[in-house]
CSV table of C-alpha atoms in Angstrom, one decimal:
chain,number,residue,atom,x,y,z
A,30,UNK,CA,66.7,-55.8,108.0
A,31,UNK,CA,69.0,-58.8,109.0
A,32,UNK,CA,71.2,-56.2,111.1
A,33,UNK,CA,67.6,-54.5,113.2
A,34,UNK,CA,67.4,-58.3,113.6
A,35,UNK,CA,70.8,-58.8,115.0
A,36,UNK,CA,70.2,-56.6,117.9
A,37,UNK,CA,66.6,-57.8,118.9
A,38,UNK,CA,66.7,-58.9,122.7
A,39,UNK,CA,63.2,-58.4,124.0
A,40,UNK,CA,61.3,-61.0,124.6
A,41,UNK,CA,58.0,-61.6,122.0
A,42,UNK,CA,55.0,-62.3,123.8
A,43,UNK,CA,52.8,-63.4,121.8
A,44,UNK,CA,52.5,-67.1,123.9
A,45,UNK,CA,49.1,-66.8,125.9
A,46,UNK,CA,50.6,-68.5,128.4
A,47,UNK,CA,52.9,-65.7,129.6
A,48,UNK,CA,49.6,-63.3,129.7
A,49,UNK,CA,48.1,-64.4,133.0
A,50,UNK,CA,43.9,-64.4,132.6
A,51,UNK,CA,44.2,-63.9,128.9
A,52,UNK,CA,42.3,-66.1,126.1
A,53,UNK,CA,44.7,-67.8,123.4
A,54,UNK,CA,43.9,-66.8,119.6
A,55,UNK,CA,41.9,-69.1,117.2
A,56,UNK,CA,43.5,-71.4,114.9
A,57,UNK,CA,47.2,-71.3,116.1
A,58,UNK,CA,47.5,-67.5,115.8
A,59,UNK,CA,49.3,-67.4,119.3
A,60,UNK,CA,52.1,-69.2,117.5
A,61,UNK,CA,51.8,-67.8,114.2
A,62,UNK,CA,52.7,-64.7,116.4
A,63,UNK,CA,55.7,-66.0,118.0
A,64,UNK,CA,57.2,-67.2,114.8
A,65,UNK,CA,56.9,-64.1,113.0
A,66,UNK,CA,57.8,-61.4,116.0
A,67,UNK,CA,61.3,-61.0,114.9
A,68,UNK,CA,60.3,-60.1,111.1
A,69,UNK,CA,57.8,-57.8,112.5
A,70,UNK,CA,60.2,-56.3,115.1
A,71,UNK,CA,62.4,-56.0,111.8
A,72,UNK,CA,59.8,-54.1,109.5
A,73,UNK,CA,59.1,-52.0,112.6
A,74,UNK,CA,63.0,-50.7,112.8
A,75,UNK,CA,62.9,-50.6,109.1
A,76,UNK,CA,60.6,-47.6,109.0
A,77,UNK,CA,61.9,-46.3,112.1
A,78,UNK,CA,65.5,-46.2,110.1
A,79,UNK,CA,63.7,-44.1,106.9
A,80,UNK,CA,60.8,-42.2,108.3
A,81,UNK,CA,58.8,-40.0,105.3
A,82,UNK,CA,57.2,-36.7,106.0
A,83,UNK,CA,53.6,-36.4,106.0
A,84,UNK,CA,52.4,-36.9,102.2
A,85,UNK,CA,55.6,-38.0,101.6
A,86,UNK,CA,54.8,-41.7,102.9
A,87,UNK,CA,55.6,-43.7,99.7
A,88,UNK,CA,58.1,-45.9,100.2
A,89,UNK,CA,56.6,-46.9,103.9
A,90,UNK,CA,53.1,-47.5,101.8
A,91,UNK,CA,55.0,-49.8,99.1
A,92,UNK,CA,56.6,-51.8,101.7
A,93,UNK,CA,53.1,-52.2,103.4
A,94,UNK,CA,51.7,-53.4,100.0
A,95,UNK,CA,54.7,-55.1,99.3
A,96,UNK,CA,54.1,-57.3,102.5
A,97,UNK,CA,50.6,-57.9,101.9
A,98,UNK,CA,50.6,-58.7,98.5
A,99,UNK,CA,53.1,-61.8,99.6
A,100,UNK,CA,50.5,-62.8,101.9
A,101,UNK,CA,48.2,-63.4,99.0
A,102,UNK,CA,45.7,-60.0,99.7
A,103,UNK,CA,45.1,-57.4,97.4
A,104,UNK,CA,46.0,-54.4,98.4
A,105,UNK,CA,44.7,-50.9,96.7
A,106,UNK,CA,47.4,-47.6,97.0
A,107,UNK,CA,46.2,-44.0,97.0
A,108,UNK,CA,46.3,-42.5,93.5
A,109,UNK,CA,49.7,-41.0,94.8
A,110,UNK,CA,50.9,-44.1,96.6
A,111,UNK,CA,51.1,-43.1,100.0
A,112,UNK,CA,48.6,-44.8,101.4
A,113,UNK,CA,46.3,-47.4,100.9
A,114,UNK,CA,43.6,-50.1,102.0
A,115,UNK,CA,43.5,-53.8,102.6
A,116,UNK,CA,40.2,-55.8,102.8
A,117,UNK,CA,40.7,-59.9,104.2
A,118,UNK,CA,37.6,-61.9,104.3
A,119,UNK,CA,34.8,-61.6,103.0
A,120,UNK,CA,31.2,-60.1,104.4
A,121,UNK,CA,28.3,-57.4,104.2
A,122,UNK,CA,29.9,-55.4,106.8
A,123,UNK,CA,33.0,-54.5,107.4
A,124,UNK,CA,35.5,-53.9,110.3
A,125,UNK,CA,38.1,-51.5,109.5
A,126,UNK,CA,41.3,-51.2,111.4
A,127,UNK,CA,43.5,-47.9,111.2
A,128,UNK,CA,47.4,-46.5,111.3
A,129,UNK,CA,48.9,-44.1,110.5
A,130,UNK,CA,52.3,-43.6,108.2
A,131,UNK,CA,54.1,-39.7,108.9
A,132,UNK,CA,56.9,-39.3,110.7
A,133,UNK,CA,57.6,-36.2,112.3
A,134,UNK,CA,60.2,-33.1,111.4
A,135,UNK,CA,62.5,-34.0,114.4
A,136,UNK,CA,65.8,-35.0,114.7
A,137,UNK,CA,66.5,-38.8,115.6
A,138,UNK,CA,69.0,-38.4,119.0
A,139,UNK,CA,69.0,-41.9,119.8
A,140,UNK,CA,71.8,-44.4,119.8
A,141,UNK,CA,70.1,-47.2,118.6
A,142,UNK,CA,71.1,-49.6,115.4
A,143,UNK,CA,67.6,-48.1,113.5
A,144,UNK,CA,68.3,-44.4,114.4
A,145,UNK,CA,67.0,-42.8,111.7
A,146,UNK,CA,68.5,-42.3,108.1
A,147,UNK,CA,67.2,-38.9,107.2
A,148,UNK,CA,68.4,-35.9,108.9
A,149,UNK,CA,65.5,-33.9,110.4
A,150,UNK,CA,63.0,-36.5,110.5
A,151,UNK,CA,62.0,-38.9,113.2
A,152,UNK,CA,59.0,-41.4,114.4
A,153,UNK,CA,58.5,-39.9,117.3
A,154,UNK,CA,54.8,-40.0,118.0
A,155,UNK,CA,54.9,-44.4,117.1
A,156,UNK,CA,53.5,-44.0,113.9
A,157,UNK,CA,56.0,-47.2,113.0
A,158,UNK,CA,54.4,-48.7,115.4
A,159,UNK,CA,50.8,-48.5,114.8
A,160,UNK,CA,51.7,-49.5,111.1
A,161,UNK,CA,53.7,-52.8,112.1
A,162,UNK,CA,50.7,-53.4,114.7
A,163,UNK,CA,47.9,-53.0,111.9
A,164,UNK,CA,50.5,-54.7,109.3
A,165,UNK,CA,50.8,-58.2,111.4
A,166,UNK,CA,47.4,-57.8,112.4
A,167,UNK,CA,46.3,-58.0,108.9
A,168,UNK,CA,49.0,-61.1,108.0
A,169,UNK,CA,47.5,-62.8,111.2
A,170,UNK,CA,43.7,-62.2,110.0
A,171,UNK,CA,45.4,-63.3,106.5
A,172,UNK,CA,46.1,-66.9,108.0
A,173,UNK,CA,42.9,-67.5,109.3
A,174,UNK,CA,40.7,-66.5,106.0
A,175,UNK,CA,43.1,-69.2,104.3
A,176,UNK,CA,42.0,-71.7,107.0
A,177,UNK,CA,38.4,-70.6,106.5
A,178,UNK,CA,38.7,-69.4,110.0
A,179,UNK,CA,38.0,-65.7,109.3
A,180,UNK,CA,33.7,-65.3,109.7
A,181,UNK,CA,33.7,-61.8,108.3
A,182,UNK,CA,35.5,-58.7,106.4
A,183,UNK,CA,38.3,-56.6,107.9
A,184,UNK,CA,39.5,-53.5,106.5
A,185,UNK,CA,43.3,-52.3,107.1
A,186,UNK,CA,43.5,-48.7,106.5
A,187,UNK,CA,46.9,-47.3,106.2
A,188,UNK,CA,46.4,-43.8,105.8
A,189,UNK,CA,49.3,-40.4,105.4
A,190,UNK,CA,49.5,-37.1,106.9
A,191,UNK,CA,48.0,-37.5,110.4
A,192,UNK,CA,50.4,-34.7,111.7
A,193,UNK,CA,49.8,-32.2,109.1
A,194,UNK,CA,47.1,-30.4,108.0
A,195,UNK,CA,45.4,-31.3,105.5
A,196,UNK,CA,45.2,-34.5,107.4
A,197,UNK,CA,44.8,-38.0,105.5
A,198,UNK,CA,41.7,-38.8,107.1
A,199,UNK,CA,39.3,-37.4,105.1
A,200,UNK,CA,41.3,-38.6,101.7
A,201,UNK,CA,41.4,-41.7,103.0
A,202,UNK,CA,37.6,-41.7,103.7
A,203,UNK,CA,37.1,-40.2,100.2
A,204,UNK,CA,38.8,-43.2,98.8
A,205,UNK,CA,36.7,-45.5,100.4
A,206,UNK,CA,37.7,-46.4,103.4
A,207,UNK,CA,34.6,-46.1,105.6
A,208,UNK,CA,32.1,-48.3,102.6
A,209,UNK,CA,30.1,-50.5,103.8
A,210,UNK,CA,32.0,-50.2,107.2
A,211,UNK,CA,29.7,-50.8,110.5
A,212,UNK,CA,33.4,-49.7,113.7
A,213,UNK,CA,36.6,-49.1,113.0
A,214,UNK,CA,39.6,-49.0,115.9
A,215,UNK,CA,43.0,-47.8,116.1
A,216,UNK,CA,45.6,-48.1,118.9
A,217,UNK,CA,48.0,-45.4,119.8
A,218,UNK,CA,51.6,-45.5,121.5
A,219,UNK,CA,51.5,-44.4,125.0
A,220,UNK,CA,55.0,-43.7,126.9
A,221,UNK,CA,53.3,-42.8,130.1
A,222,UNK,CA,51.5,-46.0,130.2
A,223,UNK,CA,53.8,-49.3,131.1
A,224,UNK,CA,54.3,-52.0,128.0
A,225,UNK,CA,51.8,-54.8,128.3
A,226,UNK,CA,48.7,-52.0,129.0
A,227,UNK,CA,46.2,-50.9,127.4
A,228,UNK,CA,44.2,-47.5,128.3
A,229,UNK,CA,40.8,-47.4,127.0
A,230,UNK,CA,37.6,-44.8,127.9
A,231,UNK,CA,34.8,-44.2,126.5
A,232,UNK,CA,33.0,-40.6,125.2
A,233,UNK,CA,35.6,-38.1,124.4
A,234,UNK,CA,39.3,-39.6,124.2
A,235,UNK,CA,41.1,-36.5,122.4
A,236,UNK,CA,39.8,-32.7,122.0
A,237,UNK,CA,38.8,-30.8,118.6
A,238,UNK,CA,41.8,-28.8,117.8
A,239,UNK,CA,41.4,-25.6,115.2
A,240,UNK,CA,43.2,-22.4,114.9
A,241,UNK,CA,42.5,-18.7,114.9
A,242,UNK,CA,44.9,-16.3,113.2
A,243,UNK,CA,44.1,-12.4,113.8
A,244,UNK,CA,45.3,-9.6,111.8
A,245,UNK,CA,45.3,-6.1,112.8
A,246,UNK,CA,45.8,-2.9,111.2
A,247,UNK,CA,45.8,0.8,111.7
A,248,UNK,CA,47.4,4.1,110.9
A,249,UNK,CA,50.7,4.2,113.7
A,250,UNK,CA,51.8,7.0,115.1
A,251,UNK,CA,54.0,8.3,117.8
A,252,UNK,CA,53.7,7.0,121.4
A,253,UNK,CA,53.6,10.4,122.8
A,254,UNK,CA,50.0,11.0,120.6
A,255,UNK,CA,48.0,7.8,121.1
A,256,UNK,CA,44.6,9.8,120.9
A,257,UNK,CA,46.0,10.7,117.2
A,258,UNK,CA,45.7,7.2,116.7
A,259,UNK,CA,45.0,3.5,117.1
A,260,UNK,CA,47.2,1.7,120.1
A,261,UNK,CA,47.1,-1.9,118.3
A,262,UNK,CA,49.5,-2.6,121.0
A,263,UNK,CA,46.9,-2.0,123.9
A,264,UNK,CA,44.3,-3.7,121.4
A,265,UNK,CA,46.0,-7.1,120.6
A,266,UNK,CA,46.5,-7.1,124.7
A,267,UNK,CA,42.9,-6.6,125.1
A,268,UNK,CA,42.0,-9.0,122.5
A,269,UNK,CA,44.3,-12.3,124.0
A,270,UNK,CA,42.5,-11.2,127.7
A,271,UNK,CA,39.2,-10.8,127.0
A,272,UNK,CA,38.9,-13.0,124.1
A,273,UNK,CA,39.0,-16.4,126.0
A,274,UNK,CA,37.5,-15.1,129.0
A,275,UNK,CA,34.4,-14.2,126.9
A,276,UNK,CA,34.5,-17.3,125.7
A,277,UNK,CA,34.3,-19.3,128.6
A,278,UNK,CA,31.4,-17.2,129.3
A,279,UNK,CA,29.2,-17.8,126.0
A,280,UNK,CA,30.1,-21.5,126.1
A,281,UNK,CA,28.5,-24.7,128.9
A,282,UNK,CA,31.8,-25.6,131.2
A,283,UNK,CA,31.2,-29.0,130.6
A,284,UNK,CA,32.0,-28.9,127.1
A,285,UNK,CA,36.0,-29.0,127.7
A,286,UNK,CA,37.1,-25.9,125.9
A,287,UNK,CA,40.3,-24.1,126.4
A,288,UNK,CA,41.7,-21.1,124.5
A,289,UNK,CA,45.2,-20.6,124.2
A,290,UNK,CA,47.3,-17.8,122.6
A,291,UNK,CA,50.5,-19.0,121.1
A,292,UNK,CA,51.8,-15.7,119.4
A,293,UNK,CA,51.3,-12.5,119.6
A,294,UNK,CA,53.7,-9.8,118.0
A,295,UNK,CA,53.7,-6.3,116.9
A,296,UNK,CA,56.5,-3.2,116.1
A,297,UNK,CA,60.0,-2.7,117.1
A,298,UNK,CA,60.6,0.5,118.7
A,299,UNK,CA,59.4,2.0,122.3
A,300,UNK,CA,58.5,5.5,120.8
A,301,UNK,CA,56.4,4.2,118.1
A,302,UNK,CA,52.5,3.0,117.8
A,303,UNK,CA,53.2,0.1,115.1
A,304,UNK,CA,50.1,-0.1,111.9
A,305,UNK,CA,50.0,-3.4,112.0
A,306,UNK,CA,50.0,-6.4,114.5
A,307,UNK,CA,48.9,-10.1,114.7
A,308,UNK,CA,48.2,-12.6,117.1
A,309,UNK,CA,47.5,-16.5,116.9
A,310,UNK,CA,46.1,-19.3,119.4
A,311,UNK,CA,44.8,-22.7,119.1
A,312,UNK,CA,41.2,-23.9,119.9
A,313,UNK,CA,40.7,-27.1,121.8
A,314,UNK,CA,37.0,-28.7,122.8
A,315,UNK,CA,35.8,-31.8,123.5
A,316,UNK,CA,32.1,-31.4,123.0
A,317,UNK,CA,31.2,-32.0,119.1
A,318,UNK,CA,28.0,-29.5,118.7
A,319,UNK,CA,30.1,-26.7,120.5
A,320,UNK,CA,33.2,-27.7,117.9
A,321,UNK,CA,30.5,-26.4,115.0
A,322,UNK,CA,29.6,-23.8,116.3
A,323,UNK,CA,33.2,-21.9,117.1
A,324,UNK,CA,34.0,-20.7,113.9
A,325,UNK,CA,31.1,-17.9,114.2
A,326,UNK,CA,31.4,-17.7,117.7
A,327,UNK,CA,35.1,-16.5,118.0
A,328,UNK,CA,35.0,-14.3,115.3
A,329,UNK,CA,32.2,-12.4,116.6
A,330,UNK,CA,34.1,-12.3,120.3
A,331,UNK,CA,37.6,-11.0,118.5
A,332,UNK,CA,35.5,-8.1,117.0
A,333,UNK,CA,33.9,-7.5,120.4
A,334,UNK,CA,36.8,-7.1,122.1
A,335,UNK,CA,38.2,-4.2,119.5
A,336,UNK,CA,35.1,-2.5,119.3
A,337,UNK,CA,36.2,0.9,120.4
A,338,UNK,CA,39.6,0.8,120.0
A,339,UNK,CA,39.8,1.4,116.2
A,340,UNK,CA,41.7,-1.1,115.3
A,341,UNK,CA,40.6,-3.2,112.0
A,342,UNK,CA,40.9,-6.9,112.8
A,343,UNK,CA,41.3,-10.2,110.0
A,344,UNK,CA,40.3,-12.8,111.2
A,345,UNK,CA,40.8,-16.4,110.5
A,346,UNK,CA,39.1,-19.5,111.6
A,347,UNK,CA,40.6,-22.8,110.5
A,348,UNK,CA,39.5,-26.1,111.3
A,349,UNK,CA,41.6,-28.6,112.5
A,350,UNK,CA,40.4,-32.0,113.4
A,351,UNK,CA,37.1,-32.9,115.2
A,352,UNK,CA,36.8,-34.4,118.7
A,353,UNK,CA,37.6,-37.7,118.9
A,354,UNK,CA,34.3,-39.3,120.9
A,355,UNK,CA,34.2,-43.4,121.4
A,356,UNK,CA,31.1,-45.0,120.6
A,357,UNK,CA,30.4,-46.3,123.9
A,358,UNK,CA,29.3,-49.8,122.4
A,359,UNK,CA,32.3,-49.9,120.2
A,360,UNK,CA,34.8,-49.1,123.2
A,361,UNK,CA,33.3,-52.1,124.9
A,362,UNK,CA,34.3,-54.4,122.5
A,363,UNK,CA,37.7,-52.8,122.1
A,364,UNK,CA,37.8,-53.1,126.2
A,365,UNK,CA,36.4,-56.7,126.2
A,366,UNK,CA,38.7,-58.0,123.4
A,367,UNK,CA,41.5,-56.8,125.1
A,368,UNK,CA,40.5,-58.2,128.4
A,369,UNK,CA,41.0,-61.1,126.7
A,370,UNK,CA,44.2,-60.7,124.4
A,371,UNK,CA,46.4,-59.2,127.8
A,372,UNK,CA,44.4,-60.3,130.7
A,373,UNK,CA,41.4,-57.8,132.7
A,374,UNK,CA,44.0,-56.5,134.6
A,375,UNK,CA,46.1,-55.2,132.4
A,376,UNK,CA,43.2,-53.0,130.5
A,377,UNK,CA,43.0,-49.4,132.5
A,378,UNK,CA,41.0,-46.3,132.2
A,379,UNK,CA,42.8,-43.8,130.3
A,380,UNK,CA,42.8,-39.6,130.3
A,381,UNK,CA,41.2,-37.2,128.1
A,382,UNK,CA,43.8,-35.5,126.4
A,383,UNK,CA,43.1,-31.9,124.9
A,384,UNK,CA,45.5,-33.0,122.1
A,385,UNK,CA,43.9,-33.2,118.6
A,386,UNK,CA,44.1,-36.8,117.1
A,387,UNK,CA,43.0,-37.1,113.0
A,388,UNK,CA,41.2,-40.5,113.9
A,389,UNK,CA,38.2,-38.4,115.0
A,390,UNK,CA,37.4,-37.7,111.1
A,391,UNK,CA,36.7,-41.6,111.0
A,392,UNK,CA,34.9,-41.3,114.4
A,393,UNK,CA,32.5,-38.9,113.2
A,394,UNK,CA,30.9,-41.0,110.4
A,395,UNK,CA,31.0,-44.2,111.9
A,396,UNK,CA,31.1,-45.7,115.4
A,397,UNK,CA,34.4,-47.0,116.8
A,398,UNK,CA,37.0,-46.5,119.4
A,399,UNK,CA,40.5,-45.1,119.8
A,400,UNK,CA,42.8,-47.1,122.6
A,401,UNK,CA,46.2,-46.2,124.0
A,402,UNK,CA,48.7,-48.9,123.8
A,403,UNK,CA,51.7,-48.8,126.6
A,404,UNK,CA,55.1,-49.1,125.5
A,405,UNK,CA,56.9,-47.3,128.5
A,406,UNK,CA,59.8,-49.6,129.7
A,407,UNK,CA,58.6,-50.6,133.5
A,408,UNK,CA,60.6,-48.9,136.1
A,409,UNK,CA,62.9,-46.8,134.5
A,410,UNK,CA,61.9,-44.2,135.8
A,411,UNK,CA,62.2,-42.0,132.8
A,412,UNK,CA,59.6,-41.0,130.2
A,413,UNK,CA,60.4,-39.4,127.0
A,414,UNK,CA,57.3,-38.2,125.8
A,415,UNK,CA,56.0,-38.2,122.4
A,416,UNK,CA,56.7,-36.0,119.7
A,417,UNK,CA,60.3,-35.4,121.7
A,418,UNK,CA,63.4,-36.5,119.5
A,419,UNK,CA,64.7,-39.6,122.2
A,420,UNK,CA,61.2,-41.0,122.1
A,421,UNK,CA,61.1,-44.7,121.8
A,422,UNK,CA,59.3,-48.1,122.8
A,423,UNK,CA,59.6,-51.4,124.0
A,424,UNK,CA,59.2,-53.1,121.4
A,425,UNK,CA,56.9,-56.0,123.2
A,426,UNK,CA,54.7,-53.8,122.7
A,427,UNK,CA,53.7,-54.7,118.9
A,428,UNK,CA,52.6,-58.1,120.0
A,429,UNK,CA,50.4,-56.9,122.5
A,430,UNK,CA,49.0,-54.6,119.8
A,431,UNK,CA,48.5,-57.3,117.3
A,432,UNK,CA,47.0,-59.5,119.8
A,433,UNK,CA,44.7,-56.7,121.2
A,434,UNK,CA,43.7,-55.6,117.3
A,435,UNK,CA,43.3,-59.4,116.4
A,436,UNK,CA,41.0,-60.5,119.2
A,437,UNK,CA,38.8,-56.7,118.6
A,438,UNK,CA,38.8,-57.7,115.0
A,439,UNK,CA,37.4,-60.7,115.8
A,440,UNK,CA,35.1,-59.9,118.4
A,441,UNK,CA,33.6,-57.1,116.0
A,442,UNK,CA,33.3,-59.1,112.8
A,443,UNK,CA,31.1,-61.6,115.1
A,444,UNK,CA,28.7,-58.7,115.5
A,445,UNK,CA,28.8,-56.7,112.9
């Protein structure tokens, strides 16, 4: 790490007084922060520079552990070790805060001293981020438990596979991490959104996101004789028309659903009617009761729209993640703590986005909220969006995340 720390040049702000209309933290933290931004600036290149596919999260986990354990906590790894939870204080109730470990199967283009070490792979969607934000979030709550400062139990959840299904979510819940648990918050990077902001919103934040795979089959035949046979050509184009437009139909507008085919492919030559054919699109609502009821729905439309052309269809429905909906109570103390962590002004509404976002598993068994933290460089002009292989932040932006996380931690705990 000493080289990551060589070339660190932005500033740290974790000094209130730099955040116009914000609150300092209790017991010193504000300088606890400044004294340890470098080392966290360090761990965050650190895992940028050896980024681990999802379930492959192992050594980014032990390092985690590794970190907490010298802060005198306890941490408890996944059976596998690629993941794991963190409790600090103690209490009834518990407050959990969440990141996430994956790193993407991108190439790392970037000429930067942490470029990654591992050809293919990249944090490209900040997940190195969000765990260096939770990480020194849980070393600052850390300090003030010691200094009996802490009135209440926090939870750091530092869970794998967020890009891949089968997400980590629901492993991580399975493994505890939602007991005894009354909110639970999580930040994500956002390059359209300038460094020092924070975009909040509450209701839906991010949509359900499931896919539908459709097989079809029938005899073939020669172009010149379709009446001899099934046109699965003419029926998949049928079926990726009518399909969502029936949909949008049978479903209320204001749930937020789109339907979008992705793939569609079948035979090779111009003179001949193929046997078999498939087509694929993704499912995307914001609305959680419509989410149930999709799987049934779909299916039924996809056979509707072949009935009468012969062709036999297979269809399958797979989930994907839920919608992600902020508890409206639970965004407001995510939006008031970080009020007072960066200043009012600096805390904006943020967009729905019709991306799918494996936080939602948490968000449908407890209450909580889901923020996005800027970390776009101010005027340049340029934004190199997530999951794109030159993504990167400014790195100011981890102390704004710890002290947004540390003053919502706080804030919760005193309510829980």
């Amino acid at each position: 790490m000493t080289s990551a720390l060589s070339t660190l040049t932005s500033p740290w702000p974790s000094d209130s007084d730099s955040l116009t209309g914000s609150d300092p933290l209790p017991g010193q933290l504000d300088r606890w922060l400044a004294a340890h931004g470098a080392e966290l600036v360090a761990t965050r290149r650190h895992i940028h520079a050896h980024p681990e596919l999802s379930g492959q999260e192992f050594g980014t986990a032990e390092l985690v552990a590794e970190k907490l354990r010298a802060a005198g906590l306890s941490p408890r790894l996944l059976p596998r070790g690629n993941g794991l939870l963190c409790d600090i204080g103690e209490g009834d109730r518990v407050v959990a805060l969440r990141a996430d470990l994956d790193a993407l199967p991108l190439p790392d283009i970037k000429d930067v001293p942490y470029r990654s070490t591992r050809d293919g792979v990249a944090h490209a969607c900040g997940h190195d981020v969000h765990t260096t934000i939770v990480l020194g979030t849980g070393l600052a709550l850390a300090q003030l438990a010691r200094d009996g400062q802490l009135d209440g139990r926090v939870r750091l959840v530092f869970q794998p596979s967020e890009e891949k299904t089968p997400q980590g979510a629901p492993e991580m819940i399975g493994f505890g991490a939602l007991q005894d648990v009354s909110a639970i918050y999580a930040l994500h990077c956002d390059p359209r959104l300038p460094v020092g902001l924070l975009g909040v919103r509450p209701g839906p934040i991010t949509a359900a996101a499931d896919i539908l795979e459709v097989e079809l089959t029938g005899p073939g035949g020669h172009t010149s004789r379709p009446h001899l046979t099934v046109d699965l050509v003419n029926a998949l184009s049928r079926m990726v028309t009518d399909v969502p437009a029936l949909l949008s139909r049978r479903v209320d507008p204001r749930a937020g659903l789109v339907m979008v085919f992705g793939a569609i492919g079948a035979g090779e030559a111009a003179n001949a009617i193929p046997n078999t054919g498939f087509a694929r699109a993704t499912v995307r609502v914001l609305n959680r009761d419509v989410w149930r009821t999709l799987p049934d729905l779909v299916t039924e439309l996809v056979h509707d729209a072949l009935a009468g052309t012969g062709a036999k269809a297979n269809v399958t429905y797979t989930r994907g993640v839920p919608p992600a909906i902020n508890d409206r109570m639970a965004n407001a103390v995510l939006a008031g703590a970080a009020s007072a962590a960066l200043g009012a002004d600096q805390v904006v509404e943020t967009e729905i986005s019709l991306g799918g976002e494996d936080f939602a598993f948490y968000l449908d068994q407890v209450p909580g909220a889901l923020a996005r933290l800027g970390v776009g460089v101010p005027g340049s002009g340029k934004v190199v969006d997530l999951h794109q292989s030159g993504f990167d932040v400014d790195e100011r932006a981890i102390g704004y995340g710890i002290r947004v996380l540390t003053h919502t931690a706080l804030a919760a705990v005193a309510t829980a």
